[in-house]
Structure formats: structure tokens, C-alpha cells
Amino acid sequence: VYAIQNTAYSQVAGIQAGIEIVLSPHLRFVSKYNFQAGKEEMPNGEISAARHAAPGFGISQLTFRKKKLLQQIYCSYSENVSFANLNLEERVKTAIYAKDANGQPYSPGWFTLNYKMNWQINELVRLGAGVENITDHRYRTYSSGISAGGRNFFISLRVGRG
């Protein structure tokens, strides 16, 4: 019988924080941030940054809600992971990472600016629309070999209760 086992040592710790500020009866600001860090023992016994501890990331939202209209502008973001803080096994995956000024792989930080709205036309019909990544910023989430899409427009029409 063969089994895949994680026998090496790892340690991860993190913190999550959030704030909500009610600016008026119709306007509120919410921000959430998550940070984690860790280390793991590699198969050769060397200690490295934990591969599966994502860099700090979060979302900040400004929401306007009045009667049947909801509008939201929000920013999603992630910190970078420098070469020095990149897991030893990840350093050789040069195809999925950007190169820093020294030609070393790293994961750059990124952000997207987004807008969405929902309008409850009547009790059965709701219209939604928005644009994601307004600035058309090219980015790739940490440890992913796939770049995210550029600017994205969406529209939806929901009919029914619920």
C-alpha cells in the first residue's frame, strides 16, 4: 500500500481584522484584511517560508444603499511575496512568477478597483450590473500560473422571488 503523507514540520499563524464604519443611514465603509505567515521543513531538512501561506490580502468597500438601489465601489488587493520570502520549492517555478530587478522570481502585489449595482425594479425583478478591474490591471494571484482576466463588464436580470 502506498500513501502520500506530509511528514515534514510546518507552522502557520495569522490574523484577520475588519472594520465597519457607518457614515450615514445610506453609506457605509467596510474593510477586511487577512495576514498569515509560516514556515515549513523541506524534505532535505532545511526550513523555508510556508508554501501555502498566502500573502496579506483584503477588500475595502464603500456601499450606498437607498430604497431599491444598492451601489458599491470596492478594491480587492494582495501584498507581494519577495524572492527572499518565497518558498524554496517555489523559487524554481520561474514560469509562474514575475522577475524582480535582480532577475529572481517573486509574486508582485496587486489590486483591482471594481463597481457594482443592484436595482430592485419591483418585487419580482432585479437588475444587476458592474465592472470589475476598472483600471485593467494585469495581475496573477499568488502561486497561480494563470493571470486574471482584464476589465470585465457584467449585467444580470433576476426574475422571481428570493
CSV table of N, CA, C and O in Angstrom, one decimal, residues 42-101:
chain,number,residue,atom,x,y,z
A,42,MET,N,11.5,21.5,4.8
A,42,MET,CA,11.6,20.9,3.5
A,42,MET,C,12.1,19.4,3.6
A,42,MET,O,12.6,19.0,4.6
A,43,PRO,N,11.9,18.6,2.5
A,43,PRO,CA,12.3,17.2,2.6
A,43,PRO,C,13.8,17.0,3.0
A,43,PRO,O,14.2,16.1,3.6
A,44,ASN,N,14.7,18.0,2.6
A,44,ASN,CA,16.1,17.9,2.9
A,44,ASN,C,16.4,18.4,4.4
A,44,ASN,O,17.5,18.5,4.8
A,45,GLY,N,15.4,18.9,5.1
A,45,GLY,CA,15.5,19.3,6.5
A,45,GLY,C,15.7,20.8,6.6
A,45,GLY,O,15.7,21.4,7.7
A,46,GLU,N,15.9,21.5,5.5
A,46,GLU,CA,16.0,23.0,5.5
A,46,GLU,C,14.7,23.6,5.8
A,46,GLU,O,13.6,23.1,5.5
A,47,ILE,N,14.7,24.8,6.5
A,47,ILE,CA,13.5,25.5,6.9
A,47,ILE,C,13.2,26.6,5.9
A,47,ILE,O,14.1,27.3,5.5
A,48,SER,N,12.0,26.7,5.4
A,48,SER,CA,11.6,27.6,4.4
A,48,SER,C,10.3,28.3,4.7
A,48,SER,O,9.6,27.8,5.6
A,49,ALA,N,10.0,29.4,4.0
A,49,ALA,CA,8.7,30.0,4.2
A,49,ALA,C,7.6,29.0,3.8
A,49,ALA,O,7.9,28.2,2.8
A,50,ALA,N,6.5,29.0,4.4
A,50,ALA,CA,5.4,28.1,4.1
A,50,ALA,C,4.9,28.3,2.7
A,50,ALA,O,4.5,29.5,2.4
A,51,ARG,N,4.8,27.3,1.9
A,51,ARG,CA,4.3,27.5,0.6
A,51,ARG,C,2.8,27.9,0.5
A,51,ARG,O,2.4,28.6,-0.3
A,52,HIS,N,2.0,27.3,1.4
A,52,HIS,CA,0.6,27.5,1.3
A,52,HIS,C,0.1,28.7,2.3
A,52,HIS,O,-1.1,28.7,2.5
A,53,ALA,N,1.0,29.5,2.7
A,53,ALA,CA,0.5,30.7,3.5
A,53,ALA,C,0.5,31.8,2.5
A,53,ALA,O,1.5,32.3,2.0
A,54,ALA,N,-0.7,32.2,2.1
A,54,ALA,CA,-0.9,33.3,1.1
A,54,ALA,C,-0.4,34.6,1.7
A,54,ALA,O,-0.3,34.9,2.9
A,55,PRO,N,0.1,35.5,0.8
A,55,PRO,CA,0.5,36.9,1.3
A,55,PRO,C,-0.8,37.6,1.8
A,55,PRO,O,-1.9,37.2,1.6
A,56,GLY,N,-0.5,38.7,2.5
A,56,GLY,CA,-1.6,39.5,3.1
A,56,GLY,C,-2.6,39.9,2.0
A,56,GLY,O,-2.1,40.3,0.9
A,57,PHE,N,-3.9,39.9,2.2
A,57,PHE,CA,-4.9,40.2,1.2
A,57,PHE,C,-6.1,40.8,1.9
A,57,PHE,O,-6.3,40.6,3.1
A,58,GLY,N,-6.9,41.5,1.1
A,58,GLY,CA,-8.1,42.1,1.7
A,58,GLY,C,-9.0,42.7,0.7
A,58,GLY,O,-8.8,42.6,-0.5
A,59,ILE,N,-10.1,43.3,1.2
A,59,ILE,CA,-11.0,44.0,0.4
A,59,ILE,C,-11.6,45.2,1.2
A,59,ILE,O,-11.7,45.1,2.4
A,60,SER,N,-11.7,46.3,0.5
A,60,SER,CA,-12.3,47.5,1.1
A,60,SER,C,-13.5,48.0,0.3
A,60,SER,O,-13.4,48.0,-1.0
A,61,GLN,N,-14.6,48.2,0.9
A,61,GLN,CA,-15.9,48.5,0.1
A,61,GLN,C,-16.5,49.8,0.7
A,61,GLN,O,-16.6,50.0,1.9
A,62,LEU,N,-17.0,50.6,-0.2
A,62,LEU,CA,-17.9,51.7,0.1
A,62,LEU,C,-19.2,51.4,-0.5
A,62,LEU,O,-19.3,51.3,-1.8
A,63,THR,N,-20.2,51.3,0.3
A,63,THR,CA,-21.6,50.9,-0.2
A,63,THR,C,-22.6,52.0,0.1
A,63,THR,O,-22.7,52.5,1.2
A,64,PHE,N,-23.4,52.3,-0.9
A,64,PHE,CA,-24.5,53.2,-0.9
A,64,PHE,C,-25.8,52.4,-1.1
A,64,PHE,O,-25.9,51.7,-2.1
A,65,ARG,N,-26.7,52.4,-0.1
A,65,ARG,CA,-28.0,51.7,-0.2
A,65,ARG,C,-29.1,52.7,0.1
A,65,ARG,O,-29.1,53.2,1.2
A,66,LYS,N,-30.0,52.8,-0.8
A,66,LYS,CA,-31.2,53.7,-0.6
A,66,LYS,C,-32.4,53.1,-1.3
A,66,LYS,O,-32.3,52.9,-2.5
A,67,LYS,N,-33.4,52.8,-0.6
A,67,LYS,CA,-34.6,52.2,-1.1
A,67,LYS,C,-34.3,50.9,-1.9
A,67,LYS,O,-33.8,50.0,-1.4
A,68,LYS,N,-34.5,51.0,-3.2
A,68,LYS,CA,-34.3,49.8,-4.1
A,68,LYS,C,-33.0,49.8,-4.8
A,68,LYS,O,-32.8,48.9,-5.6
A,69,LEU,N,-32.1,50.7,-4.5
A,69,LEU,CA,-30.8,50.8,-5.2
A,69,LEU,C,-29.7,50.5,-4.2
A,69,LEU,O,-29.6,51.0,-3.1
A,70,LEU,N,-28.8,49.7,-4.7
A,70,LEU,CA,-27.5,49.4,-4.0
A,70,LEU,C,-26.4,49.6,-4.9
A,70,LEU,O,-26.4,49.1,-6.1
A,71,GLN,N,-25.4,50.4,-4.5
A,71,GLN,CA,-24.2,50.7,-5.3
A,71,GLN,C,-23.0,50.4,-4.5
A,71,GLN,O,-23.0,50.8,-3.3
A,72,GLN,N,-22.0,49.9,-5.1
A,72,GLN,CA,-20.8,49.6,-4.3
A,72,GLN,C,-19.5,49.8,-5.2
A,72,GLN,O,-19.5,49.3,-6.3
A,73,ILE,N,-18.6,50.5,-4.6
A,73,ILE,CA,-17.3,50.5,-5.2
A,73,ILE,C,-16.3,49.9,-4.2
A,73,ILE,O,-16.4,50.1,-3.0
A,74,TYR,N,-15.5,49.0,-4.8
A,74,TYR,CA,-14.6,48.2,-3.8
A,74,TYR,C,-13.3,47.9,-4.5
A,74,TYR,O,-13.1,47.9,-5.7
A,75,CYS,N,-12.3,47.7,-3.6
A,75,CYS,CA,-11.0,47.4,-4.0
A,75,CYS,C,-10.5,46.1,-3.4
A,75,CYS,O,-10.7,45.9,-2.2
A,76,SER,N,-10.1,45.1,-4.2
A,76,SER,CA,-9.5,43.9,-3.7
A,76,SER,C,-8.0,44.0,-3.9
A,76,SER,O,-7.6,44.5,-4.9
A,77,TYR,N,-7.3,43.4,-2.9
A,77,TYR,CA,-5.8,43.6,-3.0
A,77,TYR,C,-5.1,42.5,-2.4
A,77,TYR,O,-5.6,41.8,-1.5
A,78,SER,N,-3.8,42.4,-2.8
A,78,SER,CA,-2.9,41.3,-2.2
A,78,SER,C,-1.5,41.9,-2.2
A,78,SER,O,-1.1,42.6,-3.1
A,79,GLU,N,-0.8,41.6,-1.1
A,79,GLU,CA,0.6,42.0,-1.0
A,79,GLU,C,1.5,41.2,-1.9
A,79,GLU,O,1.2,40.1,-2.3
A,80,ASN,N,2.8,41.6,-2.1
A,80,ASN,CA,3.7,40.9,-2.8
A,80,ASN,C,4.4,39.8,-1.9
A,80,ASN,O,4.3,39.9,-0.7
A,81,VAL,N,5.1,38.9,-2.6
A,81,VAL,CA,6.0,37.9,-1.9
A,81,VAL,C,7.3,38.1,-2.6
A,81,VAL,O,7.5,37.7,-3.7
A,82,SER,N,8.3,38.6,-1.9
A,82,SER,CA,9.6,38.8,-2.4
A,82,SER,C,10.3,37.5,-2.6
A,82,SER,O,9.9,36.5,-2.0
A,83,PHE,N,11.4,37.5,-3.4
A,83,PHE,CA,12.2,36.3,-3.6
A,83,PHE,C,12.6,35.7,-2.2
A,83,PHE,O,12.6,34.5,-2.0
A,84,ALA,N,13.1,36.6,-1.3
A,84,ALA,CA,13.6,36.1,0.0
A,84,ALA,C,12.5,35.5,0.8
A,84,ALA,O,12.8,34.6,1.6
A,85,ASN,N,11.2,35.8,0.6
A,85,ASN,CA,10.1,35.2,1.3
A,85,ASN,C,9.4,34.1,0.6
A,85,ASN,O,8.3,33.6,1.0
A,86,LEU,N,9.9,33.8,-0.6
A,86,LEU,CA,9.2,32.8,-1.4
A,86,LEU,C,9.7,31.4,-1.0
A,86,LEU,O,10.9,31.2,-0.7
A,87,ASN,N,8.8,30.4,-0.9
A,87,ASN,CA,9.2,29.1,-0.5
A,87,ASN,C,10.3,28.5,-1.4
A,87,ASN,O,10.3,28.8,-2.6
A,88,LEU,N,11.2,27.8,-0.9
A,88,LEU,CA,12.4,27.3,-1.6
A,88,LEU,C,11.9,26.5,-2.9
A,88,LEU,O,12.5,26.6,-3.9
A,89,GLU,N,10.9,25.7,-2.8
A,89,GLU,CA,10.4,24.9,-3.9
A,89,GLU,C,9.7,25.8,-5.0
A,89,GLU,O,9.7,25.4,-6.1
A,90,GLU,N,9.2,26.9,-4.5
A,90,GLU,CA,8.5,27.8,-5.5
A,90,GLU,C,9.5,28.6,-6.3
A,90,GLU,O,9.2,29.0,-7.4
A,91,ARG,N,10.7,28.8,-5.7
A,91,ARG,CA,11.7,29.6,-6.4
A,91,ARG,C,12.1,29.0,-7.8
A,91,ARG,O,12.6,29.8,-8.7
A,92,VAL,N,12.0,27.7,-8.0
A,92,VAL,CA,12.4,27.1,-9.2
A,92,VAL,C,11.3,27.1,-10.3
A,92,VAL,O,11.5,26.8,-11.4
A,93,LYS,N,10.1,27.6,-9.9
A,93,LYS,CA,8.9,27.6,-10.8
A,93,LYS,C,8.9,29.0,-11.5
A,93,LYS,O,8.0,29.8,-11.3
A,94,THR,N,9.9,29.3,-12.2
A,94,THR,CA,10.1,30.6,-12.8
A,94,THR,C,9.0,31.0,-13.8
A,94,THR,O,8.7,32.2,-14.0
A,95,ALA,N,8.3,30.0,-14.4
A,95,ALA,CA,7.3,30.3,-15.4
A,95,ALA,C,6.0,30.9,-14.7
A,95,ALA,O,5.3,31.7,-15.4
A,96,ILE,N,5.8,30.7,-13.5
A,96,ILE,CA,4.5,31.3,-12.9
A,96,ILE,C,4.8,32.5,-12.0
A,96,ILE,O,3.8,33.1,-11.5
A,97,TYR,N,6.0,33.0,-12.0
A,97,TYR,CA,6.3,34.2,-11.2
A,97,TYR,C,6.9,35.3,-12.1
A,97,TYR,O,7.6,35.0,-13.1
A,98,ALA,N,6.8,36.5,-11.6
A,98,ALA,CA,7.5,37.7,-12.3
A,98,ALA,C,8.9,37.6,-11.9
A,98,ALA,O,9.3,36.9,-10.9
A,99,LYS,N,9.7,38.4,-12.5
A,99,LYS,CA,11.1,38.6,-12.1
A,99,LYS,C,11.4,39.9,-11.5
A,99,LYS,O,10.9,41.0,-12.0
A,100,ASP,N,12.1,40.0,-10.4
A,100,ASP,CA,12.4,41.2,-9.7
A,100,ASP,C,13.6,41.9,-10.4
A,100,ASP,O,14.1,41.4,-11.5
A,101,ALA,N,14.1,43.0,-9.9
A,101,ALA,CA,15.2,43.8,-10.5
A,101,ALA,C,16.5,42.9,-10.6
A,101,ALA,O,17.3,43.2,-11.5
